[in-house]
Coordinates of C-alpha atoms in Angstrom, one line a residue:
M1 CA 16.3 0.3 35.8
E2 CA 15.6 -3.3 36.5
K3 CA 17.6 -6.1 38.1
L4 CA 18.8 -8.6 35.5
R5 CA 17.4 -11.5 37.5
N6 CA 13.9 -9.9 37.3
L7 CA 14.1 -9.9 33.5
L8 CA 15.1 -13.6 33.5
E9 CA 12.6 -14.8 36.1
R10 CA 10.4 -16.9 33.7
L11 CA 13.4 -18.2 31.6
D12 CA 15.6 -21.2 31.8
Y13 CA 19.1 -19.8 31.6
K14 CA 22.7 -20.4 32.6
V15 CA 25.0 -17.7 33.9
I16 CA 28.3 -18.1 32.0
Q17 CA 30.0 -15.2 33.7
G18 CA 29.1 -12.4 36.1
N19 CA 25.9 -12.2 38.2
T20 CA 22.3 -11.4 37.8
E21 CA 22.0 -8.9 40.6
I22 CA 23.3 -6.1 38.4
E23 CA 20.9 -3.2 37.4
I24 CA 20.0 -3.0 33.7
T25 CA 19.3 0.4 32.2
E26 CA 17.8 -0.7 28.9
L27 CA 16.8 -3.8 26.9
V28 CA 18.4 -3.8 23.4
Y29 CA 18.5 -6.2 20.5
D30 CA 20.0 -4.0 17.8
S31 CA 23.8 -3.5 18.2
R32 CA 23.5 0.1 16.8
K33 CA 21.3 1.0 19.8
V34 CA 23.5 -0.4 22.6
T35 CA 23.8 2.0 25.5
K36 CA 25.8 2.1 28.8
G37 CA 24.3 -0.4 31.3
C38 CA 22.0 -2.2 28.9
L39 CA 21.3 -5.9 28.3
F40 CA 22.1 -6.7 24.7
V41 CA 20.2 -9.7 23.3
C42 CA 22.1 -11.4 20.5
I43 CA 19.5 -12.3 17.9
K44 CA 20.6 -14.7 15.1
G45 CA 18.8 -13.3 12.0
T46 CA 18.7 -14.4 8.4
A47 CA 21.1 -11.7 7.3
V48 CA 23.0 -10.7 10.5
D49 CA 24.0 -12.6 13.6
G50 CA 24.0 -10.4 16.8
H51 CA 26.6 -12.6 18.4
I52 CA 29.3 -11.0 16.2
Y53 CA 28.7 -7.6 17.9
I54 CA 29.5 -8.7 21.5
Q55 CA 32.9 -7.0 21.5
E56 CA 31.3 -3.7 20.1
A57 CA 28.5 -3.9 22.7
A58 CA 31.1 -4.3 25.5
E59 CA 33.0 -1.2 24.2
K60 CA 29.8 0.8 24.2
G61 CA 29.3 -0.1 27.9
A62 CA 26.7 -2.9 27.8
A63 CA 26.3 -4.5 31.2
A64 CA 25.2 -7.9 30.1
V65 CA 24.6 -10.0 27.0
M66 CA 22.1 -12.8 26.3
V67 CA 23.5 -15.5 23.9
Q68 CA 22.4 -18.8 22.5
E69 CA 25.9 -19.9 21.3
E70 CA 29.3 -20.5 22.9
V71 CA 31.0 -17.1 22.8
E72 CA 34.4 -15.7 23.9
V73 CA 33.5 -13.9 27.1
L74 CA 34.8 -10.5 28.0
D75 CA 35.7 -9.7 31.6
Q76 CA 33.4 -6.7 32.2
L77 CA 30.3 -8.4 30.8
T78 CA 27.7 -10.6 32.5
V79 CA 26.9 -13.4 30.0
V80 CA 23.6 -15.3 30.2
K81 CA 23.0 -18.3 27.9
V82 CA 19.6 -19.4 26.8
E83 CA 18.4 -22.0 24.3
D84 CA 16.9 -19.4 21.9
T85 CA 17.6 -15.7 22.2
R86 CA 14.4 -14.8 20.3
Y87 CA 12.4 -16.6 23.0
G88 CA 14.6 -15.0 25.6
L89 CA 14.0 -11.5 24.2
A90 CA 10.2 -12.1 24.3
L91 CA 10.2 -13.1 27.9
A92 CA 12.7 -10.5 29.0
S93 CA 10.6 -7.8 27.1
A94 CA 7.4 -8.9 28.9
A95 CA 9.2 -8.6 32.3
W96 CA 10.8 -5.2 31.3
F97 CA 7.4 -3.7 30.7
H98 CA 6.0 -5.5 33.8
H99 CA 3.8 -8.1 32.0
P100 CA 1.2 -5.7 30.5
A101 CA -0.6 -8.5 28.6
E102 CA -1.8 -9.7 32.0
K103 CA -3.9 -6.5 32.3
L104 CA -5.4 -7.0 28.9
K105 CA -7.6 -9.5 27.1
V106 CA -5.5 -10.3 24.0
I107 CA -7.2 -11.7 20.9
G108 CA -4.9 -13.2 18.2
V109 CA -6.0 -13.9 14.6
T110 CA -3.9 -16.2 12.4
G111 CA -4.6 -17.5 8.8
T112 CA -3.5 -16.9 5.2
K113 CA -6.4 -14.5 4.4
G114 CA -8.9 -12.5 6.4
K115 CA -6.7 -11.5 9.4
T116 CA -6.8 -7.7 8.7
T117 CA -10.5 -7.4 8.0
T118 CA -11.4 -9.7 11.0
T119 CA -9.3 -7.6 13.4
Y120 CA -11.0 -4.4 12.3
M121 CA -14.5 -6.0 12.6
V122 CA -13.7 -7.2 16.1
K123 CA -12.4 -3.7 17.1
S124 CA -15.5 -2.1 15.7
I125 CA -17.9 -4.5 17.5
L126 CA -16.1 -4.2 20.9
E127 CA -16.0 -0.5 20.7
Q128 CA -19.7 -0.3 19.8
A129 CA -20.2 -2.3 23.0
G130 CA -18.2 0.3 25.1
Y131 CA -14.8 -1.4 25.3
K132 CA -11.6 0.5 24.7
V133 CA -9.6 -1.6 22.1
G134 CA -6.0 -1.6 20.9
L135 CA -5.0 -3.1 17.5
I136 CA -1.8 -4.4 16.1
G137 CA -1.8 -5.4 12.4
T138 CA -0.4 -5.4 8.9
I139 CA -1.5 -1.8 8.2
E140 CA -1.0 -0.1 11.6
A141 CA -1.0 -0.3 15.4
V142 CA -3.8 1.7 17.0
I143 CA -3.3 2.8 20.7
G144 CA -6.0 5.1 21.9
D145 CA -5.8 8.1 19.5
K146 CA -2.3 7.2 18.3
V147 CA -1.8 5.4 15.0
I148 CA 1.6 3.9 14.2
P149 CA 2.2 2.6 10.6
A150 CA 3.3 -1.0 10.6
N151 CA 6.5 -2.6 9.2
N152 CA 5.6 -6.2 9.9
T153 CA 2.3 -8.0 10.4
T154 CA 3.5 -9.1 13.9
P155 CA 6.2 -6.7 15.2
E156 CA 9.3 -7.9 17.2
S157 CA 8.4 -9.1 20.7
Y158 CA 9.9 -6.0 22.4
I159 CA 7.7 -3.7 20.3
V160 CA 4.6 -5.9 21.0
Q161 CA 5.2 -5.6 24.7
D162 CA 5.8 -1.9 24.4
Y163 CA 2.5 -1.5 22.6
F164 CA 0.8 -3.5 25.3
R165 CA 2.2 -1.2 28.0
Q166 CA 1.1 1.9 26.1
M167 CA -2.4 0.3 25.6
V168 CA -2.7 -0.3 29.4
E169 CA -1.7 3.3 30.0
A170 CA -4.2 4.5 27.5
G171 CA -7.0 2.6 29.4
C172 CA -7.5 -0.3 26.8
Q173 CA -9.2 -3.4 28.2
C174 CA -8.6 -5.5 25.0
V175 CA -6.3 -5.8 22.1
V176 CA -6.9 -7.5 18.8
M177 CA -3.8 -8.5 16.8
E178 CA -2.8 -10.2 13.6
V179 CA -0.5 -13.1 14.3
S180 CA 1.6 -14.2 11.4
S181 CA 3.2 -17.7 11.1
Q182 CA 6.6 -15.9 11.0
G183 CA 5.7 -14.1 14.2
L184 CA 4.8 -17.4 15.9
M185 CA 7.9 -19.2 14.5
M186 CA 10.2 -16.3 15.7
H187 CA 8.6 -16.2 19.2
R188 CA 7.4 -12.6 18.7
T189 CA 4.2 -13.4 20.7
A190 CA 5.9 -15.5 23.4
G191 CA 5.7 -14.5 27.0
F192 CA 1.9 -14.1 27.5
Q193 CA -1.3 -16.0 27.0
F194 CA -4.0 -15.0 24.5
E195 CA -7.5 -14.9 25.8
I196 CA -8.7 -16.1 22.3
G197 CA -6.9 -17.4 19.3
I198 CA -8.5 -17.6 15.9
F199 CA -7.7 -19.6 12.8
T200 CA -9.3 -18.2 9.6
N201 CA -7.9 -20.4 6.8
I202 CA -4.7 -21.7 5.3
E203 CA -3.4 -21.8 1.7
P204 CA 0.1 -22.6 0.4
D205 CA 1.6 -19.2 0.8
H206 CA 4.8 -17.8 2.4
I207 CA 6.8 -20.9 1.3
G208 CA 10.3 -20.2 0.2
P209 CA 13.7 -18.7 1.2
N210 CA 13.6 -16.7 4.5
E211 CA 10.0 -17.8 5.1
H212 CA 8.7 -21.4 5.6
A213 CA 10.6 -24.5 4.3
S214 CA 7.4 -26.3 3.6
F215 CA 3.6 -26.2 3.8
E216 CA 3.9 -28.6 6.8
E217 CA 6.1 -26.2 8.6
Y218 CA 3.7 -23.3 7.8
L219 CA 0.8 -25.4 9.2
A220 CA 2.8 -26.3 12.4
C221 CA 3.7 -22.6 13.0
K222 CA 0.0 -21.5 12.7
G223 CA -0.8 -24.3 15.2
L224 CA 1.5 -22.8 17.9
L225 CA -1.2 -20.2 18.6
F226 CA -3.5 -22.9 20.0
R227 CA -0.9 -23.9 22.6
Q228 CA -0.8 -20.3 23.9
C229 CA -4.5 -19.3 24.2
R230 CA -7.5 -20.1 26.5
T231 CA -10.0 -20.5 23.8
G232 CA -9.4 -21.4 20.1
I233 CA -11.9 -20.5 17.5
I234 CA -11.5 -22.5 14.3
N235 CA -12.8 -22.3 10.7
M236 CA -14.2 -25.8 10.4
D237 CA -14.6 -25.5 6.6
D238 CA -10.9 -25.4 6.1
E239 CA -9.6 -28.9 5.1
H240 CA -6.5 -28.5 7.3
W241 CA -8.2 -27.4 10.5
K242 CA -7.5 -30.7 12.4
Q243 CA -3.8 -30.5 11.6
V244 CA -3.7 -26.8 12.7
I245 CA -5.1 -27.7 16.2
E246 CA -2.9 -30.8 16.7
G247 CA -1.4 -30.7 20.2
H248 CA -3.7 -27.8 21.3
T249 CA -4.0 -27.0 25.0
C250 CA -7.1 -24.7 24.7
E251 CA -10.9 -25.1 24.6
I252 CA -12.0 -25.4 20.9
E253 CA -15.0 -23.7 19.2
T254 CA -15.8 -23.9 15.5
F255 CA -17.5 -21.7 12.9
G256 CA -18.2 -22.0 9.2
F257 CA -20.9 -23.1 6.7
S258 CA -20.6 -26.7 7.9
P259 CA -23.8 -27.9 9.7
E260 CA -21.5 -29.4 12.4
A261 CA -20.0 -26.0 13.3
D262 CA -20.8 -24.4 16.6
L263 CA -21.6 -21.1 14.9
R264 CA -22.9 -21.4 11.3
A265 CA -23.9 -19.1 8.4
A266 CA -27.1 -20.1 6.6
D267 CA -29.2 -18.6 3.8
T268 CA -26.5 -16.4 2.3
R269 CA -27.7 -13.8 -0.2
L270 CA -25.8 -11.4 -2.3
V271 CA -27.1 -7.8 -1.9
K272 CA -26.7 -5.5 -4.9
R273 CA -27.8 -1.9 -5.4
P274 CA -26.3 0.9 -7.6
G275 CA -22.9 1.8 -6.0
Y276 CA -23.4 -0.9 -3.3
L277 CA -22.4 -4.5 -3.0
G278 CA -22.9 -6.5 0.1
V279 CA -24.0 -9.9 1.6
S280 CA -26.6 -11.0 4.1
Y281 CA -27.0 -14.3 6.0
R282 CA -28.5 -15.8 9.1
A283 CA -26.1 -16.8 12.0
E284 CA -27.2 -20.0 13.7
G285 CA -26.0 -22.1 16.6
R286 CA -24.3 -20.3 19.5
T287 CA -25.8 -17.0 18.3
E288 CA -29.1 -16.6 16.3
M289 CA -29.3 -13.4 14.3
E290 CA -29.8 -11.8 10.8
V291 CA -26.6 -10.2 9.5
E292 CA -25.9 -7.8 6.6
I293 CA -22.5 -6.4 5.8
D294 CA -21.6 -3.9 3.0
V295 CA -18.5 -5.9 1.9
P296 CA -19.2 -8.4 -0.9
G297 CA -18.5 -12.1 -1.1
K298 CA -18.3 -15.3 0.8
F299 CA -15.1 -14.4 2.6
S300 CA -16.9 -11.5 4.1
V301 CA -19.3 -14.0 5.7
Y302 CA -16.4 -15.8 7.1
N303 CA -14.8 -12.6 8.4
S304 CA -18.0 -11.4 10.1
L305 CA -18.8 -14.8 11.5
T306 CA -15.3 -15.0 13.0
A307 CA -15.9 -11.6 14.6
I308 CA -19.3 -12.7 16.0
A309 CA -17.7 -15.9 17.4
I310 CA -15.1 -13.8 19.3
C311 CA -17.4 -11.0 20.5
R312 CA -19.9 -13.5 22.0
H313 CA -17.2 -14.0 24.7
F314 CA -17.5 -10.4 25.6
H315 CA -21.2 -10.5 26.1
V316 CA -21.9 -8.0 23.2
T317 CA -25.6 -7.5 22.4
E318 CA -27.0 -8.6 19.1
E319 CA -27.9 -5.0 18.3
N320 CA -24.3 -3.8 18.9
M321 CA -23.0 -6.5 16.7
K322 CA -25.3 -5.7 13.8
Q323 CA -24.6 -2.0 14.1
A324 CA -20.9 -2.4 14.2
L325 CA -20.8 -4.9 11.3
K326 CA -22.7 -2.5 9.1
T327 CA -20.0 0.2 9.7
A328 CA -16.7 -1.7 10.1
K329 CA -14.4 -0.5 7.3
V330 CA -10.8 -1.5 6.5
K331 CA -8.7 0.9 4.5
G332 CA -7.8 -0.7 1.2
R333 CA -9.7 -4.0 1.7
I334 CA -12.6 -3.9 -0.8
E335 CA -13.0 -0.2 0.2
M336 CA -15.9 1.2 -1.8
I337 CA -15.5 4.9 -2.8
P338 CA -18.7 6.7 -3.7
V339 CA -18.1 8.1 -7.2
S340 CA -21.3 7.5 -9.1
D341 CA -24.8 6.1 -8.6
Q342 CA -24.4 4.3 -11.9
F343 CA -21.4 2.1 -11.2
T344 CA -19.4 0.8 -8.2
L345 CA -15.7 1.8 -7.6
M346 CA -13.5 0.1 -5.0
I347 CA -9.9 0.0 -3.8
D348 CA -8.3 -3.3 -2.8
Y349 CA -4.8 -4.5 -1.8
A350 CA -4.9 -7.7 -4.0
H351 CA -1.3 -7.7 -5.2
N352 CA -0.6 -11.3 -6.2
A353 CA -2.4 -13.7 -8.5
M354 CA -4.1 -15.7 -5.7
S355 CA -5.7 -12.6 -4.0
L356 CA -6.6 -11.0 -7.4
E357 CA -8.3 -14.2 -8.6
S358 CA -10.2 -14.5 -5.3
L359 CA -11.3 -10.8 -5.5
L360 CA -12.4 -10.8 -9.2
S361 CA -14.2 -14.2 -8.8
T362 CA -16.1 -12.8 -5.9
L363 CA -17.1 -9.6 -7.8
K364 CA -18.2 -11.7 -10.9
E365 CA -20.8 -13.4 -8.7
Y366 CA -22.6 -10.0 -8.6
E367 CA -23.0 -10.2 -12.4
P368 CA -21.8 -6.7 -13.2
E369 CA -22.4 -5.1 -16.6
R370 CA -18.6 -5.1 -16.9
L371 CA -15.8 -6.0 -14.4
V372 CA -13.0 -3.5 -14.9
C373 CA -9.6 -4.1 -13.2
V374 CA -6.9 -1.4 -12.9
F375 CA -3.6 -2.8 -11.7
G376 CA 0.2 -2.8 -12.1
C377 CA 3.0 -4.8 -10.5
G378 CA 6.0 -3.9 -8.3
G379 CA 9.5 -3.5 -9.8
N380 CA 12.4 -5.6 -8.6
R381 CA 10.1 -8.5 -7.9
S382 CA 9.3 -11.8 -9.6
K383 CA 8.4 -11.6 -13.2
L384 CA 6.2 -14.7 -12.7
R385 CA 3.9 -12.6 -10.5
R386 CA 3.4 -10.2 -13.4
Y387 CA 2.6 -13.0 -15.9
E388 CA 0.2 -14.7 -13.4
M389 CA -1.6 -11.4 -12.6
G390 CA -2.0 -10.5 -16.2
E391 CA -3.4 -13.9 -17.0
V392 CA -5.9 -13.8 -14.0
S393 CA -7.1 -10.3 -15.0
G394 CA -7.4 -11.2 -18.7
K395 CA -9.5 -14.3 -17.8
L396 CA -11.8 -12.7 -15.3
A397 CA -12.1 -9.0 -16.0
D398 CA -14.0 -7.6 -19.0
L399 CA -11.5 -4.8 -19.3
T400 CA -8.0 -4.5 -17.8
I401 CA -6.3 -1.1 -17.4
I402 CA -2.6 -1.9 -17.0
T403 CA -0.8 0.8 -15.1
S404 CA 2.2 1.5 -12.8
D405 CA 2.6 0.3 -9.1
N406 CA 5.9 0.8 -7.2
P407 CA 8.2 0.4 -10.2
R408 CA 11.2 0.8 -7.8
F409 CA 14.4 0.6 -10.0
E410 CA 12.7 -0.8 -13.1
E411 CA 11.1 1.1 -16.0
P412 CA 7.3 1.1 -15.7
Q413 CA 6.9 0.1 -19.4
D414 CA 9.1 -3.0 -18.9
I415 CA 6.8 -4.2 -16.1
I416 CA 3.7 -3.4 -18.2
D417 CA 5.2 -5.5 -21.1
D418 CA 5.6 -8.5 -18.7
I419 CA 2.0 -8.2 -17.6
K420 CA 0.9 -8.1 -21.2
Q421 CA 2.7 -11.5 -21.7
G422 CA 0.2 -13.0 -19.2
M423 CA -2.7 -11.1 -20.8
A424 CA -1.7 -12.6 -24.2
K425 CA -2.7 -16.1 -22.9
T426 CA -6.3 -14.9 -22.6
K427 CA -8.9 -13.2 -24.8
G428 CA -9.2 -10.3 -22.3
D429 CA -9.4 -6.7 -23.5
Y430 CA -6.9 -4.3 -22.1
V431 CA -5.5 -0.7 -22.4
E432 CA -2.1 0.4 -21.0
I433 CA -1.9 3.7 -19.2
P434 CA 1.4 4.0 -17.2
D435 CA 0.4 7.1 -15.2
R436 CA -1.8 5.8 -12.4
K437 CA -3.9 8.9 -12.1
E438 CA -4.6 8.9 -15.8
A439 CA -5.5 5.2 -15.6
I440 CA -8.0 6.0 -12.8
R441 CA -9.4 8.9 -14.8
Y442 CA -9.9 6.6 -17.8
A443 CA -11.8 4.0 -15.7
I444 CA -14.1 6.7 -14.2
E445 CA -14.7 8.5 -17.5
H446 CA -15.5 5.3 -19.3
G447 CA -17.6 3.8 -16.4
K448 CA -21.0 2.4 -17.6
A449 CA -24.2 1.8 -15.7
G450 CA -23.8 -1.5 -13.7
D451 CA -20.0 -1.6 -14.0
V452 CA -17.8 -2.7 -11.1
I453 CA -14.4 -1.1 -11.2
V454 CA -11.6 -2.3 -8.9
L455 CA -8.3 -0.5 -8.3
A456 CA -6.1 -3.4 -7.2
G457 CA -2.7 -3.6 -5.7
K458 CA -2.2 -0.4 -3.6
G459 CA -4.9 -0.8 -1.0
H460 CA -3.9 1.1 2.1
E461 CA -0.5 2.2 0.7
D462 CA -0.3 6.0 0.2
Y463 CA 3.0 6.2 -1.8
Q464 CA 4.6 5.2 -5.1
E465 CA 8.2 3.9 -4.8
I466 CA 10.4 5.1 -7.7
K467 CA 14.1 4.8 -8.0
G468 CA 14.6 4.3 -4.2
K469 CA 12.4 7.1 -3.1
K470 CA 8.8 7.0 -1.8
Y471 CA 6.5 9.7 -3.3
P472 CA 3.1 10.5 -1.7
M473 CA 0.3 8.9 -3.8
D474 CA -3.0 8.0 -2.2
E475 CA -5.6 6.6 -4.7
R476 CA -8.4 8.2 -2.6
V477 CA -6.8 11.6 -3.3
L478 CA -6.3 10.8 -7.0
I479 CA -10.0 9.8 -7.3
Q480 CA -11.1 13.2 -5.8
E481 CA -8.7 15.1 -8.0
V482 CA -10.1 13.3 -11.1
L483 CA -13.7 14.0 -10.1
Q484 CA -13.0 17.7 -9.6
E485 CA -11.2 17.9 -12.9
L486 CA -14.1 16.1 -14.7
A487 CA -16.6 18.4 -13.0
Q488 CA -14.7 21.5 -14.2
E489 CA -14.6 20.2 -17.8
R490 CA -18.3 19.7 -18.0

């Protein structure tokens, strides 16, 4: 129970009816979850407007409603009006859980690419140094020993604050979280200050209906993080970095390959051994150290450099950083699976043309004997994505194995036929094997010395969605089954 005025203490609001001395039993923003004595926050969503459920909320016994529009008031309800109910929900949620973020050092990572890997690297380094660290991201939220699968990159503000409360109770000192532009635009991270905000990079993505109206809006939303943190750490190599920090209120530090960056990567070398791809470099500037990570490519240098720039602020020793960077793993992000000492096999989440092109281009730099790409495309999604991914794989991979990936309500063969239209624009070799396990088996059975095989698209997902139902399917399990079957056949 909490007095309504306590939930509103950091908000500008107008009492339209009733009073704020009433006791509130629960904070609710979903009309289906309204309970007696609760405060119901009317969120105006893209599909549904919570304001239309005020009558229903009153009938279910809500004590108060928070609105942003003129509404017809009902006698028994206290009505509080704010400028934006999403912002109102964020601040009321922080108050409901007694401002848990003030007991934590919160690190927020924003950018088009690299958020997930960077957050796991930071968690790994800080834990190596003895900190207890919570995580909120695209794949999952991690609170002590508890792992909660994620629905959104940045959850709704009430859930963020609830996670923070649980982290404080679990003894966490820090939390590292992915901060999406949508999350910033929808005030999901309002109501607290980040200790550190990070900008990794930005590319024209998430532009369209129900996302961002333009690239300029996307940039502006990313920039909101730097009006809400104490220290901003920025990738100076990104051509838009100055626009992103426009109007910032924090101290700014920079990283990158640029000689002007505060923390720089120099003398980058690709590291290649049978079954192993990595990269090494020298960090210069605010930290001087040799670094090697067993994740390939230039973007791995950026991710690890970002992690070093953050962890410097936590007085982590060079030894701890090196140790942690060697072992930091992210499920489904260039995740190498030991299968053979002849060739390299990895799983990655690349599921659109941009991410697939970036991944395959990176792997080509290692000059594999052959680059083999196994992928499919999701059903009930844009056909354009299929054509583009087919064309990218046809151009960059030596062999493409086209298979199935979440066909949903479409026939897998129809999706494969669309991918082949993109492949037809290239000279790339391909085979089509709709059954994903059989496709993986083919890749492993036909693997040659020096090959790099990438299973793209599923990443951390452990299901296959067919005709409205999710069936368990983890590529790691499929790989082990294939290896056992092949061993029995020999």
